[in-house]
PDB file of C-alpha atoms in Angstrom:
ATOM      1  CA  UNK D   3     -36.234 -18.952   7.765  1.00 79.00           C
ATOM      2  CA  UNK D   4     -35.526 -20.877  10.462  1.00 81.00           C
ATOM      3  CA  UNK D   5     -31.309 -21.434  11.478  1.00 86.00           C
ATOM      4  CA  UNK D   6     -29.539 -24.355  13.490  1.00 80.00           C
ATOM      5  CA  UNK D   7     -26.214 -24.573  14.441  1.00 87.00           C
ATOM      6  CA  UNK D   8     -24.740 -27.847  14.574  1.00 81.00           C
ATOM      7  CA  UNK D   9     -21.643 -27.032  14.830  1.00 82.00           C
ATOM      8  CA  UNK D  10     -20.418 -28.242  18.054  1.00 80.00           C
ATOM      9  CA  UNK D  11     -23.007 -30.937  18.219  1.00 76.00           C
ATOM     10  CA  UNK D  12     -22.880 -35.038  18.199  1.00 72.00           C
ATOM     11  CA  UNK D  13     -24.041 -36.184  14.812  1.00 67.00           C
ATOM     12  CA  UNK D  14     -26.900 -38.769  15.947  1.00 73.00           C
ATOM     13  CA  UNK D  15     -27.932 -36.336  18.529  1.00 73.00           C
ATOM     14  CA  UNK D  16     -27.659 -33.493  15.913  1.00 76.00           C
ATOM     15  CA  UNK D  17     -29.881 -35.276  13.088  1.00 80.00           C
ATOM     16  CA  UNK D  18     -33.234 -35.973  15.665  1.00 81.00           C
ATOM     17  CA  UNK D  19     -32.983 -31.923  16.906  1.00 82.00           C
ATOM     18  CA  UNK D  20     -33.139 -31.328  13.235  1.00 84.00           C
ATOM     19  CA  UNK D  21     -36.047 -33.761  12.317  1.00 84.00           C
ATOM     20  CA  UNK D  22     -37.320 -32.126  15.445  1.00 86.00           C
ATOM     21  CA  UNK D  23     -37.522 -28.642  13.881  1.00 86.00           C
ATOM     22  CA  UNK D  24     -38.507 -30.448  10.194  1.00 88.00           C
ATOM     23  CA  UNK D  25     -41.764 -31.792  12.075  1.00 87.00           C
ATOM     24  CA  UNK D  26     -42.547 -28.127  13.480  1.00 88.00           C
ATOM     25  CA  UNK D  27     -42.491 -26.884  10.669  1.00 90.00           C
ATOM     26  CA  UNK D  28     -45.358 -25.739   7.581  1.00 93.00           C
ATOM     27  CA  UNK D  29     -44.748 -26.402   3.909  1.00 94.00           C
ATOM     28  CA  UNK D  30     -42.470 -23.711   1.854  1.00 94.00           C
ATOM     29  CA  UNK D  31     -40.212 -23.562   5.505  1.00 95.00           C
ATOM     30  CA  UNK D  32     -36.733 -23.311   4.807  1.00 95.00           C
ATOM     31  CA  UNK D  33     -34.280 -24.654   7.536  1.00 93.00           C
ATOM     32  CA  UNK D  34     -30.775 -22.936   7.424  1.00 93.00           C
ATOM     33  CA  UNK D  35     -28.111 -25.588   8.931  1.00 90.00           C
ATOM     34  CA  UNK D  36     -24.752 -25.122  10.487  1.00 89.00           C
ATOM     35  CA  UNK D  37     -22.512 -28.287  10.659  1.00 85.00           C
ATOM     36  CA  UNK D  38     -19.086 -29.146  10.460  1.00 82.00           C
ATOM     37  CA  UNK D  39     -19.770 -33.492  11.303  1.00 70.00           C
ATOM     38  CA  UNK D  40     -18.199 -34.958   8.070  1.00 71.00           C
ATOM     39  CA  UNK D  41     -21.657 -37.735   8.031  1.00 78.00           C
ATOM     40  CA  UNK D  42     -24.398 -35.291   8.076  1.00 78.00           C
ATOM     41  CA  UNK D  43     -25.146 -34.139   4.621  1.00 80.00           C
ATOM     42  CA  UNK D  44     -25.021 -38.162   2.747  1.00 82.00           C
ATOM     43  CA  UNK D  45     -26.741 -39.071   6.820  1.00 82.00           C
ATOM     44  CA  UNK D  46     -29.525 -36.456   5.851  1.00 83.00           C
ATOM     45  CA  UNK D  47     -29.777 -37.323   2.305  1.00 82.00           C
ATOM     46  CA  UNK D  48     -30.643 -41.073   3.570  1.00 84.00           C
ATOM     47  CA  UNK D  49     -32.843 -40.035   6.275  1.00 83.00           C
ATOM     48  CA  UNK D  50     -36.213 -37.365   4.598  1.00 87.00           C
ATOM     49  CA  UNK D  51     -37.758 -38.340   2.066  1.00 86.00           C
ATOM     50  CA  UNK D  52     -36.750 -36.828  -0.983  1.00 86.00           C
ATOM     51  CA  UNK D  53     -40.734 -35.959  -1.721  1.00 89.00           C
ATOM     52  CA  UNK D  54     -41.107 -34.055   1.485  1.00 90.00           C
ATOM     53  CA  UNK D  55     -37.443 -32.154   1.616  1.00 92.00           C
ATOM     54  CA  UNK D  56     -35.225 -30.616  -1.037  1.00 93.00           C
ATOM     55  CA  UNK D  57     -32.003 -30.198   0.817  1.00 91.00           C
ATOM     56  CA  UNK D  58     -29.466 -27.574  -1.263  1.00 91.00           C
ATOM     57  CA  UNK D  59     -25.417 -28.166  -1.860  1.00 89.00           C
ATOM     58  CA  UNK D  60     -23.402 -27.589   1.666  1.00 87.00           C
ATOM     59  CA  UNK D  61     -21.545 -23.981   1.291  1.00 89.00           C
ATOM     60  CA  UNK D  62     -18.270 -23.489   3.379  1.00 88.00           C
ATOM     61  CA  UNK D  63     -18.573 -20.862   5.664  1.00 86.00           C
ATOM     62  CA  UNK D  64     -15.726 -18.003   5.657  1.00 82.00           C
ATOM     63  CA  UNK D  65     -13.246 -20.773   4.174  1.00 79.00           C
ATOM     64  CA  UNK D  66     -13.256 -22.917   6.627  1.00 79.00           C
ATOM     65  CA  UNK D  67     -13.608 -26.618   4.702  1.00 73.00           C
ATOM     66  CA  UNK D  68     -14.726 -28.470   8.102  1.00 81.00           C
ATOM     67  CA  UNK D  69     -17.854 -26.263   8.442  1.00 87.00           C
ATOM     68  CA  UNK D  70     -20.908 -26.014   5.999  1.00 88.00           C
ATOM     69  CA  UNK D  71     -24.239 -24.169   6.105  1.00 91.00           C
ATOM     70  CA  UNK D  72     -27.139 -26.084   4.332  1.00 89.00           C
ATOM     71  CA  UNK D  73     -30.324 -25.566   3.424  1.00 94.00           C
ATOM     72  CA  UNK D  74     -33.005 -27.395   4.007  1.00 93.00           C
ATOM     73  CA  UNK D  75     -36.920 -26.545   1.952  1.00 95.00           C
ATOM     74  CA  UNK D  76     -39.617 -28.783   3.174  1.00 94.00           C
ATOM     75  CA  UNK D  77     -41.475 -29.490   0.432  1.00 93.00           C
ATOM     76  CA  UNK D  78     -44.580 -31.344   1.960  1.00 89.00           C
ATOM     77  CA  UNK D  79     -46.016 -32.912   5.050  1.00 84.00           C
ATOM     78  CA  UNK D  80     -45.671 -36.640   4.824  1.00 73.00           C
ATOM     79  CA  UNK D  81     -47.088 -39.095   7.473  1.00 62.00           C
ATOM     80  CA  UNK D  82     -44.525 -38.801   9.741  1.00 53.00           C
ATOM     81  CA  UNK D  83     -42.422 -35.721   8.037  1.00 47.00           C
ATOM     82  CA  UNK D  84     -39.333 -37.363   7.183  1.00 47.00           C
ATOM     83  CA  UNK D  85     -37.669 -40.425   6.640  1.00 50.00           C
ATOM     84  CA  UNK D  86     -37.969 -44.065   8.400  1.00 50.00           C
ATOM     85  CA  UNK D  87     -35.040 -43.445  10.999  1.00 53.00           C
ATOM     86  CA  UNK D  88     -35.881 -39.473  11.401  1.00 61.00           C
ATOM     87  CA  UNK D  89     -38.733 -39.574  12.961  1.00 52.00           C
ATOM     88  CA  UNK D  90     -40.591 -42.702  14.221  1.00 51.00           C
ATOM     89  CA  UNK D  91     -38.475 -42.254  17.395  1.00 37.00           C
ATOM     90  CA  UNK D  92     -39.557 -38.985  18.825  1.00 33.00           C
TER      91      UNK D  92
END
């Protein structure tokens, strides 16, 4: 499993970093994301195609509601390996 800590980053740049990481992963690989941006989870659900990625529930980190951990599992490769907004600009 790969781990990616984005707790001190700016949301749009964080999403691009996640997309770049997912592009290099193989089906079956999982990316654990540590985040603190309130909109990151909903944005990920919008830009990652459900048929290619499984996004787990956000879990609070050490009792801090502002920080969370979530896991993204790559199910299969797609033509652009992300949503229209995700990897076409990379």
